[in-house]
mmCIF file of C-alpha atoms and ligand atoms in Angstrom:
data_model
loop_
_atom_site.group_PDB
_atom_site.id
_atom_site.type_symbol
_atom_site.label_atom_id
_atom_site.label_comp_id
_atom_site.label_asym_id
_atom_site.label_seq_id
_atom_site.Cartn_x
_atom_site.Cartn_y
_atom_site.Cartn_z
ATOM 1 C CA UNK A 1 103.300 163.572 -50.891
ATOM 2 C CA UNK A 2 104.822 162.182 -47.610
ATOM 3 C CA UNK A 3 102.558 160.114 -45.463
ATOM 4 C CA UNK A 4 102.487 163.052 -42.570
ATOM 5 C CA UNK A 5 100.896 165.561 -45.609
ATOM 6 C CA UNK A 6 98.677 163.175 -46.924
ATOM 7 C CA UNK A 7 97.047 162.564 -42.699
ATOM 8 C CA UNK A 8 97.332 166.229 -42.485
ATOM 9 C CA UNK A 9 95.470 167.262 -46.687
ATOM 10 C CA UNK A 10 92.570 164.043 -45.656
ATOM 11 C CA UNK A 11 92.283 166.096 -42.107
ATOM 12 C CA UNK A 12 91.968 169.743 -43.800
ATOM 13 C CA UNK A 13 90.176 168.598 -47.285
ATOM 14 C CA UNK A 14 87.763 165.481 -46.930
ATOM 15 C CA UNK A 15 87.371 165.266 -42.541
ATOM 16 C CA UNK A 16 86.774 169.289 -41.670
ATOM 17 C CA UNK A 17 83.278 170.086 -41.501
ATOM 18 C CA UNK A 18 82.467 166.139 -42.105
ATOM 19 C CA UNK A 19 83.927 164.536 -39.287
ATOM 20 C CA UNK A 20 85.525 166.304 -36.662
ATOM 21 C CA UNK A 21 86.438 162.725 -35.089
ATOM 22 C CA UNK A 22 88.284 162.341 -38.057
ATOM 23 C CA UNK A 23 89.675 165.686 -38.580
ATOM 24 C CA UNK A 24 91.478 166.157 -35.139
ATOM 25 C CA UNK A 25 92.643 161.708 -35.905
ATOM 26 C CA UNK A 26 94.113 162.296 -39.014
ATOM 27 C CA UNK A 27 95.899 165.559 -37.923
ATOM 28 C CA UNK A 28 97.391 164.249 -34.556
ATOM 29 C CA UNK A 29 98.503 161.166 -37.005
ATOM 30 C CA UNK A 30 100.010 163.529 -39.378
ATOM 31 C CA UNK A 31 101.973 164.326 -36.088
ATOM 32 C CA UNK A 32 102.485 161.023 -34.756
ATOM 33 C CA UNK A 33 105.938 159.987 -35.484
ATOM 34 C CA UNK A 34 105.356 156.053 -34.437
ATOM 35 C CA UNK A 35 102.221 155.802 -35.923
ATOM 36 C CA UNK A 36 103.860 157.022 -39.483
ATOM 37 C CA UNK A 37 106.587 155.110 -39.388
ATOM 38 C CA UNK A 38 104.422 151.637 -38.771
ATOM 39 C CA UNK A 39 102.414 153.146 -41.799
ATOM 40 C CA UNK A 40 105.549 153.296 -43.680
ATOM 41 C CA UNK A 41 106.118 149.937 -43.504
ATOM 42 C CA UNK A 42 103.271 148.894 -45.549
ATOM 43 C CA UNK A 43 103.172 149.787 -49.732
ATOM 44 C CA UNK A 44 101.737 153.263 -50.403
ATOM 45 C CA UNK A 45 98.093 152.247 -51.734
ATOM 46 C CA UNK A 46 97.501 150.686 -48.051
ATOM 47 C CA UNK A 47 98.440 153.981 -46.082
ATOM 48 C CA UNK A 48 95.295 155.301 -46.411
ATOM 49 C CA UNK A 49 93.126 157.181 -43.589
ATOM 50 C CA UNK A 50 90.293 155.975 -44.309
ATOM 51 C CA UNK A 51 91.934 152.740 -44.193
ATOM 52 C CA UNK A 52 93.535 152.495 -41.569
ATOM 53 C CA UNK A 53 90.787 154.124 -39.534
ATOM 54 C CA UNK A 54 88.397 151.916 -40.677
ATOM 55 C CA UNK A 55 90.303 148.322 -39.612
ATOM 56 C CA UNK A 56 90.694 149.989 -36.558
ATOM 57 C CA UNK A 57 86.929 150.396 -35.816
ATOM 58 C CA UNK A 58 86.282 147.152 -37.324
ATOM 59 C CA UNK A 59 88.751 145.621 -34.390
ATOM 60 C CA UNK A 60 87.006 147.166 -32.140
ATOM 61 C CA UNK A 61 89.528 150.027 -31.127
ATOM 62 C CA UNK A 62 88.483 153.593 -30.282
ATOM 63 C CA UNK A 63 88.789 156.722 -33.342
ATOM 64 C CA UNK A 64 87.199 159.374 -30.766
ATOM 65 C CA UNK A 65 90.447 160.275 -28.702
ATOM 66 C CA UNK A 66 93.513 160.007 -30.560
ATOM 67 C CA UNK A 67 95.665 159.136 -27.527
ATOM 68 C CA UNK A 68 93.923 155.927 -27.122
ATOM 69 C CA UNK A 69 94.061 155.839 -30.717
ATOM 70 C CA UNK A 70 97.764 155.864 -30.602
ATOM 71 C CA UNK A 71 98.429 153.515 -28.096
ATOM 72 C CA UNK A 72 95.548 150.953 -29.206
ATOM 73 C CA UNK A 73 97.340 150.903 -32.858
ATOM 74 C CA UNK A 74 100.977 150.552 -31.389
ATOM 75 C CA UNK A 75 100.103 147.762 -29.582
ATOM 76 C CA UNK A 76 97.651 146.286 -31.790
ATOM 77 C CA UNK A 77 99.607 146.740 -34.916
ATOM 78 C CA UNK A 78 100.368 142.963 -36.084
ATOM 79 C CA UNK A 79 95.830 142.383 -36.409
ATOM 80 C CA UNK A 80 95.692 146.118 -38.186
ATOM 81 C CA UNK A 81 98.566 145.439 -40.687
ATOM 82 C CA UNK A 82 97.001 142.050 -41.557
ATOM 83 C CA UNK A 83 94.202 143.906 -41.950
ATOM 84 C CA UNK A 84 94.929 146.723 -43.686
ATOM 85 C CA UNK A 85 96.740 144.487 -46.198
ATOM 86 C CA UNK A 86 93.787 142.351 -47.234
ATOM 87 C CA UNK A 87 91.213 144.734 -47.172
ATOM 88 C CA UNK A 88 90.509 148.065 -49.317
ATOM 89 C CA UNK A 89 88.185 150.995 -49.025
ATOM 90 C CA UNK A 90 85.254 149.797 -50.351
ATOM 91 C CA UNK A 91 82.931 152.473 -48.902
ATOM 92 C CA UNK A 92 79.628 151.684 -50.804
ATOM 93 C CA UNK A 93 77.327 155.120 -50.167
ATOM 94 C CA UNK A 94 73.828 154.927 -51.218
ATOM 95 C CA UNK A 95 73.694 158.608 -51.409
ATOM 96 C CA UNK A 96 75.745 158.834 -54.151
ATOM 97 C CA UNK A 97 72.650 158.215 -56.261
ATOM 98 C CA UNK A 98 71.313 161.520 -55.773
ATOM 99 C CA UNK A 99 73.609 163.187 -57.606
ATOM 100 C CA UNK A 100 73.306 160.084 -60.447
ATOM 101 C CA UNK A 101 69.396 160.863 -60.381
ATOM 102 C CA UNK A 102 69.606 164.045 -62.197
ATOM 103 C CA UNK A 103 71.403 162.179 -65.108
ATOM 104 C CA UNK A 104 69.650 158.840 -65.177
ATOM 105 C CA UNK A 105 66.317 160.528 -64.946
ATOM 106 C CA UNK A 106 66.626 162.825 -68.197
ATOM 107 C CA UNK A 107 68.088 159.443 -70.452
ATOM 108 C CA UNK A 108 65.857 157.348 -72.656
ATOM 109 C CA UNK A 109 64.004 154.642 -70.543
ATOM 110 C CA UNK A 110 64.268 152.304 -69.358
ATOM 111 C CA UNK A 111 67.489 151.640 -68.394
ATOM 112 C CA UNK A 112 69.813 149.233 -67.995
ATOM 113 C CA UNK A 113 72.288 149.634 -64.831
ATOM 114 C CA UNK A 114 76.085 148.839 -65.063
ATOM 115 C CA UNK A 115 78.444 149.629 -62.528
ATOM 116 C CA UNK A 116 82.083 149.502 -62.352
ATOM 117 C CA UNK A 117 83.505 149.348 -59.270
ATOM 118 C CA UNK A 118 80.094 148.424 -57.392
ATOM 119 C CA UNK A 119 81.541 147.233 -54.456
ATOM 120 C CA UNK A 120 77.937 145.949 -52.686
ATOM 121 C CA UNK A 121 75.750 147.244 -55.853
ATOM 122 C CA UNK A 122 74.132 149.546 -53.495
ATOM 123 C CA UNK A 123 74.632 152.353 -55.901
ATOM 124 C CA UNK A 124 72.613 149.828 -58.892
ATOM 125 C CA UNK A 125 69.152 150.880 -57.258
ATOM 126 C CA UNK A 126 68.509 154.519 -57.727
ATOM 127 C CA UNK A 127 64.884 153.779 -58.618
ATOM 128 C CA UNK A 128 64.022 152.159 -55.396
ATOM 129 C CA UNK A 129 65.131 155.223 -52.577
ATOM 130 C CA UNK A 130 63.267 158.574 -51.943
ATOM 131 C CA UNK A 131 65.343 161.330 -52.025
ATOM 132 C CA UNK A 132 65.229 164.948 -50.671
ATOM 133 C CA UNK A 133 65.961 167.938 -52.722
ATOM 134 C CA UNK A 134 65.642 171.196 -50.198
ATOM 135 C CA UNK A 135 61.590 171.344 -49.723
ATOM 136 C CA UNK A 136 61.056 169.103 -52.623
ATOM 137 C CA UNK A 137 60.959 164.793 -52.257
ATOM 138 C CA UNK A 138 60.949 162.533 -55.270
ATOM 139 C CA UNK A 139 60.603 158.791 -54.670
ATOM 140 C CA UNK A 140 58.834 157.062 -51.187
ATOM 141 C CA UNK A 141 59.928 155.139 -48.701
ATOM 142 C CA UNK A 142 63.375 154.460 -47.239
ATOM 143 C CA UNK A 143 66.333 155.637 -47.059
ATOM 144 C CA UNK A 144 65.772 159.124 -47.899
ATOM 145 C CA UNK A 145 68.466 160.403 -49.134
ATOM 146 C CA UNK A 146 68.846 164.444 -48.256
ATOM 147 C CA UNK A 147 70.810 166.175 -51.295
ATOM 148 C CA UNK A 148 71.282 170.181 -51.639
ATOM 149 C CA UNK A 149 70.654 170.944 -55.223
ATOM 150 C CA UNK A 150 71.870 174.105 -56.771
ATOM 151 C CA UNK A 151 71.686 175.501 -60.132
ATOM 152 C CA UNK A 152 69.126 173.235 -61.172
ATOM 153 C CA UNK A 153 65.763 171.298 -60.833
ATOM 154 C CA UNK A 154 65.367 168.204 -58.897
ATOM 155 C CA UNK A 155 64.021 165.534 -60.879
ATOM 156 C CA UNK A 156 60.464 164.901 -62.003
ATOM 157 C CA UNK A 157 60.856 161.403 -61.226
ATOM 158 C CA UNK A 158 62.690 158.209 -60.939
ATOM 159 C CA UNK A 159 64.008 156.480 -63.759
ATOM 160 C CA UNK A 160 62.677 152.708 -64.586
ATOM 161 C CA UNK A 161 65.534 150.271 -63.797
ATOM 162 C CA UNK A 162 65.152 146.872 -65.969
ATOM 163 C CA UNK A 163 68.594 145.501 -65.122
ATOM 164 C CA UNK A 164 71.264 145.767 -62.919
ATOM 165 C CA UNK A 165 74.689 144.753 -62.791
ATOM 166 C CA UNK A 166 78.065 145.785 -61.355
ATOM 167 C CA UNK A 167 81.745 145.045 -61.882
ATOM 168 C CA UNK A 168 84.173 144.681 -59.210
ATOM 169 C CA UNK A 169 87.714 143.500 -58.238
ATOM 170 C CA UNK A 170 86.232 142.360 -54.922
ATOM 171 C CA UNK A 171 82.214 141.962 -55.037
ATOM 172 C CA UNK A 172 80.629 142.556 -51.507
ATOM 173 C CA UNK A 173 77.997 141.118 -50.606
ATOM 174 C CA UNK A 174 75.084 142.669 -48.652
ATOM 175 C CA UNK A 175 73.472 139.131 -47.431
ATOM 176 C CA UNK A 176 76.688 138.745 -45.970
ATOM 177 C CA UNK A 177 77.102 139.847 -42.277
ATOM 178 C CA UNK A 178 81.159 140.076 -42.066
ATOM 179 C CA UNK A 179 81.210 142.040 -45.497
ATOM 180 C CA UNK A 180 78.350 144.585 -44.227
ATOM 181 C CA UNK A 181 80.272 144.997 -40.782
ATOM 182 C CA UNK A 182 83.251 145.874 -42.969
ATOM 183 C CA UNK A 183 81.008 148.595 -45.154
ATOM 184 C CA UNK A 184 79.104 149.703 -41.593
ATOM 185 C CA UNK A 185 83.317 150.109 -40.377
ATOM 186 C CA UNK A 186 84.030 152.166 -43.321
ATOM 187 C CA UNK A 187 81.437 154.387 -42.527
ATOM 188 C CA UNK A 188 82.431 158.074 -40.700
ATOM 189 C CA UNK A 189 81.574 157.592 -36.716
ATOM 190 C CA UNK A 190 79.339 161.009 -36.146
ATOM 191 C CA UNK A 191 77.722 159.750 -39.296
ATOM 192 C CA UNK A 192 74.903 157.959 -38.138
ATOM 193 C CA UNK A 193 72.441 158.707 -40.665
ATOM 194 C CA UNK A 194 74.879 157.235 -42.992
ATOM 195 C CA UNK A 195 75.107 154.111 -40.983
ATOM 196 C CA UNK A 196 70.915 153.797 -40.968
ATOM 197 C CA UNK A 197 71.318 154.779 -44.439
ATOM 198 C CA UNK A 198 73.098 151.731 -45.229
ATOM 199 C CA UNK A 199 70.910 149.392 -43.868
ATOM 200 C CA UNK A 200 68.039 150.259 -45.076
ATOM 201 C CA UNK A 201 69.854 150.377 -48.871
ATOM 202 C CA UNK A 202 71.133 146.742 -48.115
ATOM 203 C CA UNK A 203 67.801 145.718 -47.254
ATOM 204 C CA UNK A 204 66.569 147.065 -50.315
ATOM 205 C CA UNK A 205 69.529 145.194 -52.423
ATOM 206 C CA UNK A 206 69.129 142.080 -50.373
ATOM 207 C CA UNK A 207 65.837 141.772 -51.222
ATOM 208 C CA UNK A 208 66.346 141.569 -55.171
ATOM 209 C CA UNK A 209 70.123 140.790 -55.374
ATOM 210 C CA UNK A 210 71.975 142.589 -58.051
ATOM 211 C CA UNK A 211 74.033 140.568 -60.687
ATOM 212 C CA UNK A 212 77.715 141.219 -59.338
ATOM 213 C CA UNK A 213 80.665 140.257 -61.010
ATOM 214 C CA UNK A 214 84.419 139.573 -59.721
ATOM 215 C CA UNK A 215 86.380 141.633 -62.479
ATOM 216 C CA UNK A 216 88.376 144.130 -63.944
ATOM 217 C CA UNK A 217 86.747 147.431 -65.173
ATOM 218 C CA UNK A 218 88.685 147.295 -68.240
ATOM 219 C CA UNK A 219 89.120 143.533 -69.407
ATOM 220 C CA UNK A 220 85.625 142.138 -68.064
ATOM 221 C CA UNK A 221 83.419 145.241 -68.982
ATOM 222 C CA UNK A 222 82.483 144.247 -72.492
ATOM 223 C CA UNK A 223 81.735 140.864 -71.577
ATOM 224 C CA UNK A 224 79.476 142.075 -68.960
ATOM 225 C CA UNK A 225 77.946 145.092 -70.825
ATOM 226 C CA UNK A 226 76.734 142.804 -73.643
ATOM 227 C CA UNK A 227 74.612 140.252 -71.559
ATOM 228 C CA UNK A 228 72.340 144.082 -70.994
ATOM 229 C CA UNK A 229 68.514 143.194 -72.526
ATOM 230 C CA UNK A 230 68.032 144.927 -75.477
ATOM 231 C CA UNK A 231 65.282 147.586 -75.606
ATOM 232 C CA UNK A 232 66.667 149.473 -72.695
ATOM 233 C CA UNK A 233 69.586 152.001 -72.650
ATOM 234 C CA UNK A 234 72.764 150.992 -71.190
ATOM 235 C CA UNK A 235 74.548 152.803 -68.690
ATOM 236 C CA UNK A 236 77.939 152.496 -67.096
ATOM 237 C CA UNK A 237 78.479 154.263 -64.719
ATOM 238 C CA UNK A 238 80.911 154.434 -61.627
ATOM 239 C CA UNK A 239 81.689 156.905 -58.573
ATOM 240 C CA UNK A 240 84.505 157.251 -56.184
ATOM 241 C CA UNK A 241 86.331 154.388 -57.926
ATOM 242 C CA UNK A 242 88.743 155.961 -60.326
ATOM 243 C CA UNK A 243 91.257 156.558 -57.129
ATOM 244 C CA UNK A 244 91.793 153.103 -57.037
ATOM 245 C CA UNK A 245 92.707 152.765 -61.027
ATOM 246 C CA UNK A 246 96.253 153.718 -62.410
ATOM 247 C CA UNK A 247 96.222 156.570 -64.879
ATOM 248 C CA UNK A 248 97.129 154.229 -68.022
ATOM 249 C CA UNK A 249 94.444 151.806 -66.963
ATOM 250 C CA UNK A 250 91.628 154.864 -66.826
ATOM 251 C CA UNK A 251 92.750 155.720 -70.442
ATOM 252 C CA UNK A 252 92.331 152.299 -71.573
ATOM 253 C CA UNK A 253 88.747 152.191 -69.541
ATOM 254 C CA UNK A 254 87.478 155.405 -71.357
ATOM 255 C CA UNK A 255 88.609 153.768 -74.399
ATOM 256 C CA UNK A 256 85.936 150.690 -73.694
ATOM 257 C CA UNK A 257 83.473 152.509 -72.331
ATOM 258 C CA UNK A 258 83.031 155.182 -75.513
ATOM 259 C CA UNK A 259 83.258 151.731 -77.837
ATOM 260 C CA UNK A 260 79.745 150.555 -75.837
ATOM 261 C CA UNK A 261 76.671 150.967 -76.897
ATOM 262 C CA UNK A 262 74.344 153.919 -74.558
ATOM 263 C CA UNK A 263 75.863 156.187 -72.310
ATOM 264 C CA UNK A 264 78.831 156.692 -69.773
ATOM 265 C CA UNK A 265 78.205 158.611 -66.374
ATOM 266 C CA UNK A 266 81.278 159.372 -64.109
ATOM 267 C CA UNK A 267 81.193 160.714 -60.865
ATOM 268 C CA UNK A 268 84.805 160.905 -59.843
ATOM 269 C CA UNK A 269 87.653 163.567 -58.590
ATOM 270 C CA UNK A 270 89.235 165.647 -61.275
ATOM 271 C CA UNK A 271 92.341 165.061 -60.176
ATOM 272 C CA UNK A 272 92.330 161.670 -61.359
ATOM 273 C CA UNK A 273 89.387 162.137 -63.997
ATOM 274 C CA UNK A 274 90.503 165.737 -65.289
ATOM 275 C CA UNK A 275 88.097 167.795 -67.738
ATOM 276 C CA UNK A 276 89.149 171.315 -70.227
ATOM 277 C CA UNK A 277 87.837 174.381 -68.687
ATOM 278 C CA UNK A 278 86.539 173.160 -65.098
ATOM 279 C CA UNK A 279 84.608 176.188 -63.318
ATOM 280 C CA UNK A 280 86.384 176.699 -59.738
ATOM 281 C CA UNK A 281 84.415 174.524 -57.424
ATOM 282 C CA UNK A 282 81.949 175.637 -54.675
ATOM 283 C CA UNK A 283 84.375 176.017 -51.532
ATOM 284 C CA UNK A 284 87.930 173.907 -50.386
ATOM 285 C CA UNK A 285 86.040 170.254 -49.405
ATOM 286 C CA UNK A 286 86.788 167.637 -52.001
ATOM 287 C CA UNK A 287 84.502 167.621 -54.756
ATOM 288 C CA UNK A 288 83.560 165.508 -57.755
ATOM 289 C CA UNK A 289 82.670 166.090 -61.323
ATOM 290 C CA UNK A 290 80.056 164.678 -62.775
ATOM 291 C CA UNK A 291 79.802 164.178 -66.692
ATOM 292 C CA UNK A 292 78.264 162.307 -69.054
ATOM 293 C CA UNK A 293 79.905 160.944 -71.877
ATOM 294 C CA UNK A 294 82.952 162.704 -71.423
ATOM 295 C CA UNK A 295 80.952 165.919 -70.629
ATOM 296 C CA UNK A 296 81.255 167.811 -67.230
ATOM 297 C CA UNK A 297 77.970 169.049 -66.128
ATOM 298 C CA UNK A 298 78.394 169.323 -62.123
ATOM 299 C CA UNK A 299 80.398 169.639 -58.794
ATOM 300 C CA UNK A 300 78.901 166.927 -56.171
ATOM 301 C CA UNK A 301 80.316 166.454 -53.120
ATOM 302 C CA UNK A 302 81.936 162.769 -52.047
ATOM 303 C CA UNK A 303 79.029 161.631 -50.383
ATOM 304 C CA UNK A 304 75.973 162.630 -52.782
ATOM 305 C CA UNK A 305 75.474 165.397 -49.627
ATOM 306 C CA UNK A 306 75.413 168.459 -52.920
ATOM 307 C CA UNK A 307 75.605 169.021 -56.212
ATOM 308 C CA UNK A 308 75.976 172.227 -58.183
ATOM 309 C CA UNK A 309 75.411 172.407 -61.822
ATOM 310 C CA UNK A 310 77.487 174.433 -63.887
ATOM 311 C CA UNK A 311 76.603 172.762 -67.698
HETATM 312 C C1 SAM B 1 85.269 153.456 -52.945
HETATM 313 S S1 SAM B 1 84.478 152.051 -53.631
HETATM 314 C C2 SAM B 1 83.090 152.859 -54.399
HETATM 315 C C3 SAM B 1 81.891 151.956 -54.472
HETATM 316 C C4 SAM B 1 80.670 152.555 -55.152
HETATM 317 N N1 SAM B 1 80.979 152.941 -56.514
HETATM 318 C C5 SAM B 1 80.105 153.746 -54.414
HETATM 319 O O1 SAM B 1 80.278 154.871 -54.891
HETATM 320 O O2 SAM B 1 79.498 153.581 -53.361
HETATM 321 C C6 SAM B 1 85.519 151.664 -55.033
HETATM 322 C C7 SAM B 1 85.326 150.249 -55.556
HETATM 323 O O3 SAM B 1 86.054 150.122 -56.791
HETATM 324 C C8 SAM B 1 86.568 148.802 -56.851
HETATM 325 N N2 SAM B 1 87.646 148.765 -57.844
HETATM 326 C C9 SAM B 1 88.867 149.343 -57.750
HETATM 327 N N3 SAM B 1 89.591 149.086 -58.862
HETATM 328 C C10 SAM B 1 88.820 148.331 -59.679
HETATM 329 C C11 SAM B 1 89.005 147.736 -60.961
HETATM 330 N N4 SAM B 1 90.165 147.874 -61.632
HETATM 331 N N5 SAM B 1 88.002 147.024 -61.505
HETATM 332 C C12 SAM B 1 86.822 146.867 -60.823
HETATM 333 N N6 SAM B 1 86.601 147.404 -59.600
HETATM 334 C C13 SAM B 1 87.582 148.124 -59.040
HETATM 335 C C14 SAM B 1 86.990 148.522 -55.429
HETATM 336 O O4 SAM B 1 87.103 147.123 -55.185
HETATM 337 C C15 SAM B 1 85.850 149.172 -54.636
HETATM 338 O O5 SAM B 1 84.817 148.247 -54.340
#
C-alpha cells in the first residue's frame, strides 16, 4: 500500500466516526504531496498516522486545521523526524480491559497477569477500574470505563488479580512525567475522556507499580512467565500489539505461549492474527478479535468502546 492509501484507509477505517480531527488530517495528508514525500524518507514502520500525528502534538504543533498542519510539519520537519524515529506508538488504553473482563472474569481464580507488549502496564489492572456495560456497572470507583456489550452478559464481577507483570521492547513508565506526556500525545484530541481516562489508570498503576520488563515477547516470555506464584492461573495476554510483530515472529510467539502453563487471551486485528470461519464483523471501523487459546469468541472495537460476541 502506498503511503497516500495508507493516510487515506487510517482516515476512512480507524479516524471516521472516532476522530473527525483526525479523519479530515489524515485525508488532506493522503493528498499532501510534500508532506508524503518527507514521510517517504523515513523506513516504512515509522510512516505511521498515528505516529506522526502524535510527535506532532507532543511538539506542540496544531492537528485541528490541516493547513497549519502542513506548514508547521514542513518547517518543523528535522525535531518530527528525530522524533518519529526514536519513538513508537505505544498507545496504552485502559479501556481495553473491558473487553478482557468478560474473559478474565469466567477463568479459575485468582489470576496471575502477564502482558506482552504492556507498554505502561495500564492494561495489568482490570480488577481495580469500574466499568459500564449499557445500564449495568461492575466494579467502583475510577475510571469508569463505558463499554457497549452485545450478544452477551456483562460480568458478575471482577476477577482477583495476585500478580502482575508485563513484557515490553520499551517499558513506559507511568511515575514518569516525559513518558506519560508521550502516552497523553498519543491519545486522539476530541478524546478527552480518554485523556482523564488515563490519568486516573496511571494513578491507579502508580500507586502499586506493576513488575515491567524490557524484552522480547518471544525470547523473554518464558523466563518471565515462570517467576508467576503458583496457586493462581496464568494468563498472557496482549492487545493491539501484534501490528508491531513480523508474521514469522507471531508464529514463533503462539508457539511459546501454547507451551505455558494457563491460558492465552489475544485481542488483536485479524489481519495480522487471522482465525477459520470469522463471522463478518459489526460495520466497516476496524475491529479486533478476541480469543482465547486460539479460540475466537468476539469482535471488540480498538479502543475497548464494544464488543460483540459471536462464540
Ligand atoms: C500499541 S501498544 C499496546 C499497549 C497495550 N497492550 C494496550 O493495549 O494498551 C503496543 C506495545 O507493544 C510493544 N511491542 C512491540 N513489539 C514487541 C515485542 N516484540 N516484544 C515486546 N513488546 C513489543 C510496543 O513497544 C508497545 O508498547
Amino acid at each position: 500500500m502506498t503511503i497516500a492509501a495508507n493516510y487515506a484507509e487510517f482516515a476512512a477505517r480507524e479516524a471516521r466516526g472516532v476522530s473527525p480531527a483526525y479523519e479530515r488530517l489524515s485525508l488532506a495528508v493522503s493528498r499532501d504531496d510534500e508532506v508524503l514525500a518527507l514521510l517517504g524518507t523515513l523506513p516504512p514502520a515509522k510512516r505511521q498516522p498515528n505516529l506522526l500525528f502524535g510527535v506532532v502534538r507532543f511538539l506542540g504543533g496544531p492537528v485541528e486545521d490541516p493547513a497549519a498542519f502542513h506548514d508547521y510539519t514542513v518547517a518543523t520537519w528535522p525535531a518530527i523526524e528525530a522524533e518519529v524515529r526514536t519513538r513508537s506508538t505505544q498507545t496504552n488504553e485502559a479501556g481495553r480491559c473491558a473487553v478482557l473482563l468478560p474473559v478474565l472474569a469466567a477463568l479459575p481464580q485468582p489470576l496471575a497477569l502477564l502482558e506482552v507488549g504492556a507498554s505502561a502496564g495500564l492494561c495489568l489492572y482490570p480488577d481495580r477500574y469500574a466499568y459500564r456495560y449499557g445500564d449495568q456497572v461492575v466494579g467502583s470507583g475510577e475510571p469508569v470505563i463505558e463499554c457497549v456489550a452485545t450478544g452477551m452478559a456483562p460480568p458478575a464481577g471482577l476477577p482477583e488479580v495476585v500478580w502482575r507483570a508485563g513484557l515490553d521492547l520499551n517499558p513506559l513508565h507511568v511515575t514518569d512525567p516525559a513518558d506519560v506526556a508521550w502516552l497523553d500525545a498519543l491519545i486522539w484530541p476530541e478524546h478527552t475522556h480518554r485523556r482523564a481516562r488515563l490519568r486516573a489508570a496511571a494513578a491507579i498503576a502508580a500507586a502499586e507499580p506493576p513488575l515491567l520488563v524490557r524484552g522480547d515477547l518471544v525470547d523473554d516470555l518464558p523466563a518471565l512467565a515462570a517467576q508467576a506464584p503458583g496457586g493462581a492461573t496464568l494468563v498472557v495476554f496482549h492487545t493491539s500489539v501484534m501490528y508491531h510483530v513480523p508474521a514469522l515472529r507471531r508464529e514463533a510467539f503462539a508457539g511459546v505461549v501454547r507451551a505455558l502453563p494457563g491460558h492465552w487471551i489475544a485481542n488483536e486485528a485479524s489481519d495480522v492474527l487471522p482465525y477459520d470461519g470469522l463471522p463478518k464483523p459489526p460495520g466497516e471501523a476496524l475491529h479486533n478479535v478476541l480469543a482465547l487459546d486460539g479460540r475466537p469468541l468476539a469482535w471488540s472495537r480498538s479502543h475497548g468502546q464494544a464488543i460483540t460476541w459471536f462464540a
